[in-house]
Short mmCIF file of N, CA and C and ligand atoms in Angstrom, two decimals:
data_model
loop_
_atom_site.label_atom_id
_atom_site.label_comp_id
_atom_site.label_asym_id
_atom_site.label_seq_id
_atom_site.Cartn_x
_atom_site.Cartn_y
_atom_site.Cartn_z
N MET A 151 14.02 5.41 15.91
CA MET A 151 12.71 5.01 15.36
C MET A 151 12.00 4.05 16.31
N ASP A 152 10.76 4.32 16.57
CA ASP A 152 9.98 3.45 17.44
C ASP A 152 9.35 2.34 16.63
N HIS A 153 9.78 1.12 16.88
CA HIS A 153 9.25 0.00 16.11
C HIS A 153 7.90 -0.47 16.61
N SER A 154 7.52 -0.02 17.81
CA SER A 154 6.30 -0.57 18.39
C SER A 154 5.08 -0.25 17.56
N SER A 155 5.10 0.90 16.84
CA SER A 155 3.92 1.27 16.07
C SER A 155 3.65 0.27 14.95
N GLY A 156 4.69 -0.41 14.48
CA GLY A 156 4.45 -1.39 13.42
C GLY A 156 4.68 -2.79 13.94
N GLY A 157 4.63 -2.95 15.28
CA GLY A 157 5.06 -4.20 15.87
C GLY A 157 4.06 -5.33 15.77
N ALA A 158 2.79 -5.04 15.64
CA ALA A 158 1.81 -6.12 15.58
C ALA A 158 0.76 -5.81 14.53
N ILE A 159 0.65 -6.68 13.58
CA ILE A 159 -0.36 -6.51 12.55
C ILE A 159 -1.24 -7.75 12.60
N GLY A 160 -2.53 -7.57 12.74
CA GLY A 160 -3.42 -8.71 12.88
C GLY A 160 -3.12 -9.38 14.21
N GLU A 161 -3.13 -10.70 14.21
CA GLU A 161 -2.93 -11.42 15.47
C GLU A 161 -1.50 -11.89 15.64
N THR A 162 -0.72 -11.86 14.57
CA THR A 162 0.65 -12.37 14.66
C THR A 162 1.60 -11.21 14.93
N PRO A 163 2.33 -11.26 16.05
CA PRO A 163 3.29 -10.18 16.31
C PRO A 163 4.36 -10.18 15.21
N TYR A 164 4.70 -9.03 14.74
CA TYR A 164 5.71 -8.92 13.69
C TYR A 164 7.04 -8.54 14.32
N PRO A 165 8.02 -9.42 14.27
CA PRO A 165 9.33 -9.06 14.83
C PRO A 165 10.06 -8.13 13.86
N PRO A 166 10.38 -6.93 14.27
CA PRO A 166 11.03 -5.99 13.35
C PRO A 166 12.38 -6.52 12.87
N VAL A 167 12.72 -6.16 11.66
CA VAL A 167 14.01 -6.56 11.08
C VAL A 167 15.14 -5.69 11.64
N PHE A 168 14.84 -4.38 11.74
CA PHE A 168 15.92 -3.44 12.04
C PHE A 168 16.05 -3.17 13.54
N VAL A 169 16.62 -4.16 14.21
CA VAL A 169 16.98 -4.00 15.61
C VAL A 169 18.42 -4.53 15.77
N GLY A 170 19.08 -4.08 16.82
CA GLY A 170 20.43 -4.57 17.11
C GLY A 170 21.39 -4.36 15.94
N ALA A 171 22.08 -5.44 15.56
CA ALA A 171 23.10 -5.34 14.51
C ALA A 171 22.50 -4.91 13.18
N MET A 172 21.27 -5.34 12.92
CA MET A 172 20.62 -4.95 11.65
C MET A 172 20.36 -3.45 11.61
N LYS A 173 20.00 -2.89 12.75
CA LYS A 173 19.75 -1.44 12.83
C LYS A 173 21.06 -0.68 12.61
N GLU A 174 22.12 -1.21 13.21
CA GLU A 174 23.44 -0.58 13.03
C GLU A 174 23.86 -0.63 11.57
N GLU A 175 23.60 -1.79 10.94
CA GLU A 175 23.96 -1.94 9.52
C GLU A 175 23.15 -0.97 8.68
N LEU A 176 21.87 -0.82 9.01
CA LEU A 176 21.03 0.11 8.25
C LEU A 176 21.53 1.54 8.42
N ASP A 177 21.87 1.91 9.65
CA ASP A 177 22.36 3.28 9.87
C ASP A 177 23.63 3.53 9.07
N ALA A 178 24.51 2.53 9.02
CA ALA A 178 25.76 2.68 8.25
C ALA A 178 25.44 2.82 6.76
N LEU A 179 24.46 2.03 6.32
CA LEU A 179 24.04 2.09 4.91
C LEU A 179 23.49 3.48 4.58
N LEU A 180 22.62 3.98 5.44
CA LEU A 180 22.00 5.28 5.18
C LEU A 180 23.05 6.39 5.11
N GLY A 181 24.12 6.22 5.87
CA GLY A 181 25.19 7.22 5.87
C GLY A 181 25.91 7.32 4.54
N ARG A 182 25.74 6.30 3.70
CA ARG A 182 26.44 6.30 2.40
C ARG A 182 25.58 6.86 1.27
N TYR A 183 24.34 7.23 1.57
CA TYR A 183 23.44 7.72 0.52
C TYR A 183 23.03 9.16 0.81
N PRO A 184 22.79 9.93 -0.26
CA PRO A 184 22.45 11.34 -0.06
C PRO A 184 21.08 11.53 0.60
N THR A 185 20.16 10.61 0.35
CA THR A 185 18.83 10.69 0.96
C THR A 185 18.44 9.29 1.42
N LYS A 186 17.48 9.22 2.33
CA LYS A 186 17.00 7.91 2.78
C LYS A 186 16.33 7.17 1.63
N MET A 187 15.60 7.91 0.79
CA MET A 187 14.90 7.28 -0.33
C MET A 187 15.89 6.56 -1.25
N ALA A 188 17.07 7.16 -1.44
CA ALA A 188 18.07 6.58 -2.34
C ALA A 188 18.55 5.22 -1.86
N ALA A 189 18.35 4.95 -0.57
CA ALA A 189 18.83 3.67 -0.01
C ALA A 189 17.74 2.60 0.00
N LEU A 190 16.64 2.86 -0.69
CA LEU A 190 15.52 1.92 -0.61
C LEU A 190 15.87 0.51 -1.13
N LEU A 191 16.49 0.43 -2.30
CA LEU A 191 16.76 -0.90 -2.87
C LEU A 191 17.67 -1.74 -1.95
N PRO A 192 18.82 -1.18 -1.50
CA PRO A 192 19.64 -2.01 -0.61
C PRO A 192 18.98 -2.30 0.73
N THR A 193 18.10 -1.41 1.19
CA THR A 193 17.40 -1.68 2.46
C THR A 193 16.46 -2.87 2.28
N LEU A 194 15.75 -2.89 1.16
CA LEU A 194 14.86 -4.03 0.88
C LEU A 194 15.68 -5.32 0.74
N TRP A 195 16.86 -5.17 0.16
CA TRP A 195 17.74 -6.33 -0.01
C TRP A 195 18.14 -6.89 1.35
N MET A 196 18.40 -5.99 2.30
CA MET A 196 18.74 -6.44 3.66
C MET A 196 17.58 -7.25 4.26
N VAL A 197 16.36 -6.76 4.04
CA VAL A 197 15.19 -7.46 4.57
C VAL A 197 15.13 -8.86 3.98
N GLN A 198 15.30 -8.93 2.66
CA GLN A 198 15.19 -10.24 2.00
C GLN A 198 16.31 -11.18 2.43
N ARG A 199 17.49 -10.63 2.62
CA ARG A 199 18.62 -11.46 3.08
C ARG A 199 18.31 -12.04 4.46
N GLU A 200 17.68 -11.24 5.30
CA GLU A 200 17.41 -11.63 6.68
C GLU A 200 16.21 -12.56 6.80
N ARG A 201 15.15 -12.27 6.01
CA ARG A 201 13.89 -13.00 6.18
C ARG A 201 13.58 -13.95 5.03
N GLY A 202 14.28 -13.79 3.90
CA GLY A 202 14.02 -14.65 2.75
C GLY A 202 12.98 -14.08 1.80
N TRP A 203 12.22 -13.08 2.26
CA TRP A 203 11.21 -12.44 1.44
C TRP A 203 10.84 -11.11 2.08
N VAL A 204 10.01 -10.33 1.38
CA VAL A 204 9.63 -9.01 1.89
C VAL A 204 8.12 -8.99 2.11
N SER A 205 7.72 -9.12 3.36
CA SER A 205 6.29 -9.16 3.70
C SER A 205 5.69 -7.75 3.70
N GLU A 206 4.38 -7.69 3.73
CA GLU A 206 3.69 -6.39 3.83
C GLU A 206 4.16 -5.65 5.09
N GLU A 207 4.31 -6.41 6.18
CA GLU A 207 4.74 -5.79 7.44
C GLU A 207 6.15 -5.22 7.30
N ALA A 208 7.01 -5.96 6.59
CA ALA A 208 8.37 -5.47 6.39
C ALA A 208 8.36 -4.21 5.53
N MET A 209 7.46 -4.16 4.55
CA MET A 209 7.36 -2.95 3.72
C MET A 209 6.98 -1.75 4.57
N VAL A 210 6.07 -1.97 5.53
CA VAL A 210 5.67 -0.88 6.43
C VAL A 210 6.87 -0.46 7.29
N GLU A 211 7.59 -1.45 7.79
CA GLU A 211 8.76 -1.13 8.62
C GLU A 211 9.78 -0.31 7.82
N VAL A 212 10.04 -0.75 6.59
CA VAL A 212 11.00 -0.03 5.74
C VAL A 212 10.50 1.39 5.48
N SER A 213 9.20 1.53 5.24
CA SER A 213 8.65 2.87 4.96
C SER A 213 8.87 3.78 6.18
N GLN A 214 8.74 3.21 7.39
CA GLN A 214 8.96 4.02 8.60
C GLN A 214 10.43 4.40 8.72
N GLU A 215 11.29 3.44 8.48
CA GLU A 215 12.73 3.70 8.61
C GLU A 215 13.20 4.76 7.61
N LEU A 216 12.65 4.69 6.40
CA LEU A 216 13.15 5.58 5.34
C LEU A 216 12.24 6.80 5.12
N GLU A 217 11.22 6.92 5.96
CA GLU A 217 10.31 8.07 5.87
C GLU A 217 9.68 8.18 4.49
N LEU A 218 9.17 7.04 4.04
CA LEU A 218 8.45 6.98 2.76
C LEU A 218 7.05 6.46 3.04
N THR A 219 6.17 6.50 2.06
CA THR A 219 4.85 5.91 2.29
C THR A 219 4.94 4.41 2.03
N PRO A 220 4.11 3.62 2.74
CA PRO A 220 4.09 2.18 2.46
C PRO A 220 3.75 1.90 1.00
N ALA A 221 2.91 2.72 0.40
CA ALA A 221 2.52 2.50 -1.00
C ALA A 221 3.72 2.66 -1.93
N TYR A 222 4.58 3.62 -1.62
CA TYR A 222 5.77 3.83 -2.45
C TYR A 222 6.69 2.61 -2.36
N VAL A 223 6.89 2.14 -1.13
CA VAL A 223 7.76 0.97 -0.93
C VAL A 223 7.18 -0.24 -1.65
N LYS A 224 5.88 -0.43 -1.52
CA LYS A 224 5.25 -1.57 -2.17
C LYS A 224 5.38 -1.48 -3.70
N GLY A 225 5.25 -0.26 -4.21
CA GLY A 225 5.39 -0.06 -5.66
C GLY A 225 6.75 -0.52 -6.15
N VAL A 226 7.78 -0.25 -5.36
CA VAL A 226 9.14 -0.65 -5.74
C VAL A 226 9.30 -2.16 -5.61
N VAL A 227 8.80 -2.72 -4.53
CA VAL A 227 8.92 -4.17 -4.31
C VAL A 227 8.22 -4.94 -5.44
N THR A 228 7.06 -4.47 -5.84
CA THR A 228 6.31 -5.20 -6.85
C THR A 228 6.86 -4.97 -8.26
N PHE A 229 7.68 -3.94 -8.43
CA PHE A 229 8.25 -3.67 -9.75
C PHE A 229 9.37 -4.64 -10.10
N TYR A 230 10.16 -5.02 -9.10
CA TYR A 230 11.34 -5.85 -9.36
C TYR A 230 11.08 -7.32 -9.02
N THR A 231 11.38 -8.20 -9.99
CA THR A 231 11.17 -9.64 -9.71
C THR A 231 12.18 -10.17 -8.69
N MET A 232 13.25 -9.40 -8.43
CA MET A 232 14.26 -9.91 -7.48
C MET A 232 13.76 -9.86 -6.04
N TYR A 233 12.71 -9.11 -5.77
CA TYR A 233 12.15 -9.09 -4.41
C TYR A 233 10.99 -10.07 -4.33
N HIS A 234 11.03 -10.94 -3.34
CA HIS A 234 9.99 -11.95 -3.17
C HIS A 234 8.89 -11.42 -2.26
N GLN A 235 7.65 -11.51 -2.71
CA GLN A 235 6.54 -11.01 -1.90
C GLN A 235 5.88 -12.13 -1.09
N HIS A 236 6.43 -13.30 -1.16
CA HIS A 236 5.96 -14.41 -0.34
C HIS A 236 7.15 -15.36 -0.16
N PRO A 237 7.08 -16.26 0.79
CA PRO A 237 8.23 -17.16 1.00
C PRO A 237 8.50 -17.98 -0.26
N VAL A 238 9.75 -18.20 -0.56
CA VAL A 238 10.12 -18.99 -1.74
C VAL A 238 11.05 -20.12 -1.33
N GLY A 239 11.30 -21.02 -2.27
CA GLY A 239 12.19 -22.15 -2.00
C GLY A 239 13.64 -21.67 -1.82
N ARG A 240 14.48 -22.58 -1.33
CA ARG A 240 15.91 -22.23 -1.14
C ARG A 240 16.54 -21.80 -2.46
N TYR A 241 16.05 -22.40 -3.54
CA TYR A 241 16.58 -22.06 -4.86
C TYR A 241 15.46 -21.44 -5.68
N PHE A 242 15.67 -20.18 -6.04
CA PHE A 242 14.67 -19.41 -6.77
C PHE A 242 15.08 -19.40 -8.24
N ILE A 243 14.27 -20.08 -9.07
CA ILE A 243 14.66 -20.26 -10.47
C ILE A 243 13.86 -19.31 -11.37
N GLN A 244 14.58 -18.48 -12.13
CA GLN A 244 13.95 -17.56 -13.07
C GLN A 244 14.25 -18.04 -14.49
N VAL A 245 13.23 -18.18 -15.28
CA VAL A 245 13.40 -18.70 -16.65
C VAL A 245 12.94 -17.63 -17.63
N CYS A 246 13.78 -17.31 -18.61
CA CYS A 246 13.36 -16.35 -19.64
C CYS A 246 12.40 -17.03 -20.61
N THR A 247 11.22 -16.43 -20.75
CA THR A 247 10.27 -16.98 -21.73
C THR A 247 9.86 -15.90 -22.74
N THR A 248 10.68 -14.86 -22.86
CA THR A 248 10.40 -13.82 -23.87
C THR A 248 10.57 -14.45 -25.26
N SER A 249 9.94 -13.80 -26.27
CA SER A 249 9.79 -14.41 -27.61
C SER A 249 11.02 -15.15 -28.17
N PRO A 250 12.22 -14.53 -28.22
CA PRO A 250 13.35 -15.28 -28.81
C PRO A 250 13.60 -16.61 -28.10
N CYS A 251 13.54 -16.61 -26.77
CA CYS A 251 13.74 -17.86 -26.04
C CYS A 251 12.51 -18.75 -26.19
N GLY A 252 11.35 -18.11 -26.26
CA GLY A 252 10.12 -18.88 -26.47
C GLY A 252 10.19 -19.66 -27.77
N ALA A 253 10.74 -19.04 -28.81
CA ALA A 253 10.84 -19.70 -30.11
C ALA A 253 11.83 -20.87 -30.07
N CYS A 254 12.71 -20.84 -29.08
CA CYS A 254 13.71 -21.92 -28.96
C CYS A 254 13.31 -22.97 -27.92
N GLY A 255 12.07 -22.90 -27.45
CA GLY A 255 11.59 -23.98 -26.57
C GLY A 255 11.58 -23.68 -25.08
N ALA A 256 11.58 -22.38 -24.70
CA ALA A 256 11.61 -22.05 -23.27
C ALA A 256 10.42 -22.63 -22.51
N GLU A 257 9.26 -22.68 -23.17
CA GLU A 257 8.07 -23.20 -22.47
C GLU A 257 8.28 -24.65 -22.04
N LYS A 258 8.94 -25.41 -22.90
CA LYS A 258 9.20 -26.81 -22.58
C LYS A 258 10.18 -26.93 -21.40
N VAL A 259 11.12 -25.98 -21.35
CA VAL A 259 12.06 -25.95 -20.21
C VAL A 259 11.30 -25.67 -18.92
N VAL A 260 10.38 -24.71 -18.99
CA VAL A 260 9.56 -24.38 -17.80
C VAL A 260 8.76 -25.60 -17.36
N GLU A 261 8.11 -26.22 -18.33
CA GLU A 261 7.30 -27.42 -18.03
C GLU A 261 8.13 -28.49 -17.32
N THR A 262 9.32 -28.73 -17.88
CA THR A 262 10.18 -29.77 -17.31
C THR A 262 10.66 -29.38 -15.92
N LEU A 263 10.98 -28.09 -15.73
CA LEU A 263 11.40 -27.63 -14.40
C LEU A 263 10.28 -27.85 -13.38
N LEU A 264 9.06 -27.51 -13.78
CA LEU A 264 7.93 -27.68 -12.85
C LEU A 264 7.75 -29.16 -12.51
N GLU A 265 7.82 -30.00 -13.54
CA GLU A 265 7.65 -31.44 -13.32
C GLU A 265 8.72 -31.99 -12.39
N GLU A 266 9.97 -31.65 -12.70
CA GLU A 266 11.08 -32.29 -11.97
C GLU A 266 11.32 -31.70 -10.59
N THR A 267 10.88 -30.46 -10.36
CA THR A 267 11.01 -29.89 -9.01
C THR A 267 9.83 -30.28 -8.14
N GLY A 268 8.71 -30.64 -8.79
CA GLY A 268 7.50 -30.94 -8.03
C GLY A 268 6.69 -29.69 -7.70
N CYS A 269 7.09 -28.55 -8.26
CA CYS A 269 6.32 -27.32 -8.04
C CYS A 269 4.97 -27.45 -8.75
N ALA A 270 3.90 -27.15 -8.04
CA ALA A 270 2.56 -27.33 -8.61
C ALA A 270 2.30 -26.32 -9.73
N ASP A 271 2.93 -25.17 -9.64
CA ASP A 271 2.67 -24.12 -10.63
C ASP A 271 3.79 -23.08 -10.57
N LEU A 272 3.77 -22.16 -11.49
CA LEU A 272 4.73 -21.06 -11.44
C LEU A 272 4.50 -20.26 -10.16
N GLY A 273 5.57 -19.94 -9.47
CA GLY A 273 5.46 -19.15 -8.24
C GLY A 273 5.21 -19.98 -7.00
N ALA A 274 4.83 -21.25 -7.20
CA ALA A 274 4.60 -22.12 -6.03
C ALA A 274 5.93 -22.76 -5.62
N THR A 275 6.02 -23.13 -4.35
CA THR A 275 7.25 -23.75 -3.85
C THR A 275 7.08 -25.27 -3.81
N SER A 276 8.15 -25.98 -4.15
CA SER A 276 8.08 -27.45 -4.16
C SER A 276 7.81 -27.97 -2.75
N PRO A 277 7.20 -29.14 -2.63
CA PRO A 277 6.86 -29.67 -1.31
C PRO A 277 8.07 -29.83 -0.39
N ASP A 278 9.25 -30.06 -0.95
CA ASP A 278 10.45 -30.20 -0.11
C ASP A 278 11.09 -28.85 0.23
N GLY A 279 10.47 -27.76 -0.22
CA GLY A 279 10.97 -26.42 0.13
C GLY A 279 12.21 -26.00 -0.64
N ARG A 280 12.62 -26.81 -1.62
CA ARG A 280 13.87 -26.48 -2.32
C ARG A 280 13.70 -25.44 -3.43
N PHE A 281 12.62 -25.57 -4.20
CA PHE A 281 12.55 -24.77 -5.42
C PHE A 281 11.28 -23.92 -5.56
N THR A 282 11.46 -22.77 -6.20
CA THR A 282 10.34 -21.98 -6.72
C THR A 282 10.74 -21.58 -8.14
N VAL A 283 9.83 -21.72 -9.08
CA VAL A 283 10.14 -21.41 -10.48
C VAL A 283 9.23 -20.28 -10.95
N ILE A 284 9.82 -19.27 -11.58
CA ILE A 284 8.99 -18.23 -12.20
C ILE A 284 9.50 -17.95 -13.62
N GLU A 285 8.62 -17.36 -14.42
CA GLU A 285 9.01 -16.89 -15.75
C GLU A 285 9.38 -15.42 -15.65
N VAL A 286 10.41 -15.02 -16.39
CA VAL A 286 10.79 -13.60 -16.40
C VAL A 286 11.01 -13.15 -17.84
N GLU A 287 11.12 -11.83 -17.99
CA GLU A 287 11.44 -11.26 -19.30
C GLU A 287 12.93 -11.41 -19.56
N CYS A 288 13.33 -11.07 -20.79
CA CYS A 288 14.70 -11.22 -21.29
C CYS A 288 15.78 -11.10 -20.21
N LEU A 289 16.62 -12.13 -20.12
CA LEU A 289 17.72 -12.12 -19.16
C LEU A 289 19.02 -11.64 -19.81
N GLY A 290 18.91 -11.18 -21.06
CA GLY A 290 20.09 -10.60 -21.70
C GLY A 290 21.03 -11.63 -22.28
N ALA A 291 20.56 -12.83 -22.52
CA ALA A 291 21.41 -13.87 -23.12
C ALA A 291 20.64 -14.54 -24.24
N CYS A 292 20.05 -13.72 -25.12
CA CYS A 292 19.13 -14.23 -26.15
C CYS A 292 19.81 -15.22 -27.09
N GLY A 293 21.13 -15.12 -27.25
CA GLY A 293 21.85 -16.04 -28.14
C GLY A 293 22.11 -17.39 -27.48
N PHE A 294 21.72 -17.52 -26.23
CA PHE A 294 22.00 -18.76 -25.50
C PHE A 294 20.73 -19.31 -24.86
N ALA A 295 19.68 -19.38 -25.67
CA ALA A 295 18.39 -19.87 -25.17
C ALA A 295 18.53 -21.33 -24.73
N THR A 296 17.91 -21.70 -23.70
CA THR A 296 17.13 -20.86 -22.80
C THR A 296 17.96 -20.55 -21.55
N PRO A 297 18.17 -19.29 -21.21
CA PRO A 297 18.90 -19.01 -19.98
C PRO A 297 18.00 -19.07 -18.75
N ILE A 298 18.57 -19.53 -17.65
CA ILE A 298 17.84 -19.50 -16.37
C ILE A 298 18.78 -18.93 -15.31
N MET A 299 18.21 -18.42 -14.24
CA MET A 299 18.99 -18.02 -13.07
C MET A 299 18.51 -18.82 -11.88
N VAL A 300 19.46 -19.44 -11.18
CA VAL A 300 19.13 -20.15 -9.94
C VAL A 300 19.79 -19.33 -8.83
N ASN A 301 18.99 -18.64 -8.05
CA ASN A 301 19.49 -17.60 -7.14
C ASN A 301 20.39 -16.66 -7.96
N ASP A 302 21.68 -16.56 -7.64
CA ASP A 302 22.55 -15.63 -8.37
C ASP A 302 23.31 -16.31 -9.50
N GLU A 303 23.10 -17.60 -9.68
CA GLU A 303 23.87 -18.33 -10.69
C GLU A 303 23.17 -18.32 -12.04
N PHE A 304 23.91 -17.92 -13.07
CA PHE A 304 23.36 -17.81 -14.41
C PHE A 304 23.73 -19.06 -15.21
N ILE A 305 22.73 -19.71 -15.82
CA ILE A 305 22.99 -20.93 -16.59
C ILE A 305 22.38 -20.76 -17.98
N GLU A 306 23.22 -20.92 -19.00
CA GLU A 306 22.77 -20.70 -20.38
C GLU A 306 22.44 -22.02 -21.07
N SER A 307 21.77 -21.89 -22.20
CA SER A 307 21.51 -23.01 -23.11
C SER A 307 20.86 -24.21 -22.41
N VAL A 308 19.87 -23.92 -21.58
CA VAL A 308 19.18 -25.00 -20.87
C VAL A 308 18.14 -25.63 -21.81
N THR A 309 18.15 -26.94 -21.85
CA THR A 309 17.16 -27.69 -22.62
C THR A 309 16.43 -28.61 -21.64
N PRO A 310 15.27 -29.13 -22.03
CA PRO A 310 14.56 -30.05 -21.13
C PRO A 310 15.45 -31.22 -20.72
N GLU A 311 16.29 -31.68 -21.63
CA GLU A 311 17.16 -32.83 -21.34
C GLU A 311 18.19 -32.52 -20.24
N LYS A 312 18.57 -31.25 -20.11
CA LYS A 312 19.61 -30.88 -19.13
C LYS A 312 19.04 -30.58 -17.74
N VAL A 313 17.72 -30.44 -17.64
CA VAL A 313 17.10 -29.97 -16.40
C VAL A 313 17.45 -30.84 -15.20
N SER A 314 17.33 -32.15 -15.38
CA SER A 314 17.55 -33.05 -14.26
C SER A 314 18.96 -32.91 -13.69
N GLN A 315 19.94 -32.86 -14.57
CA GLN A 315 21.34 -32.75 -14.13
C GLN A 315 21.57 -31.39 -13.46
N ILE A 316 20.97 -30.35 -13.99
CA ILE A 316 21.13 -29.01 -13.39
C ILE A 316 20.53 -29.00 -11.98
N LEU A 317 19.33 -29.54 -11.85
CA LEU A 317 18.67 -29.52 -10.54
C LEU A 317 19.45 -30.32 -9.49
N SER A 318 20.14 -31.36 -9.95
CA SER A 318 20.85 -32.22 -8.99
C SER A 318 21.98 -31.46 -8.29
N GLN A 319 22.41 -30.33 -8.87
CA GLN A 319 23.49 -29.55 -8.24
C GLN A 319 22.97 -28.73 -7.07
N PHE A 320 21.67 -28.59 -6.96
CA PHE A 320 21.09 -27.72 -5.93
C PHE A 320 20.34 -28.55 -4.90
N LYS A 321 21.02 -28.88 -3.83
CA LYS A 321 20.45 -29.80 -2.82
C LYS A 321 19.61 -29.07 -1.80
S1 FES B 224 14.84 -13.25 -24.92
FE1 FES B 224 15.56 -14.76 -23.52
S2 FES B 224 17.43 -13.94 -22.84
FE2 FES B 224 16.70 -12.44 -24.19
#
């Protein structure tokens, strides 16, 4: 695959993700799937692991690698909250605010998280680069409101009073 066609967008040169060892890893990954399209989710995951988020340029690169349209790739990226479409903090916090958790005070948990992390708003990153907080739909732990996820770590029964102690674990 020739990366040069997607190498520069606007004035900032875009360094391709899939070169060298990353390209070898992608080729090995593709060998395990029946079609290139079937490997889209793990390919996007590789991008996020490498860059921390999935930029528009990366979506174009992935579309070239997997022989898909950029619109298709973007549709998948925007469907899943696990893919970041802009840079996020080192700790990405997802808070369930669906009705059952909402009835148990999830909004207050969100408010406290925003206050104590210093994030100006949902989706914004704290000035120290540590945290980004977003609201998500049901995390599947409705009996343990309010559940949150900090990166891959699942934490149940979060209350505003517990927020400070929880955040202190994530430096
Ligand atoms: S509604 Fe919050 S975890 Fe299900």
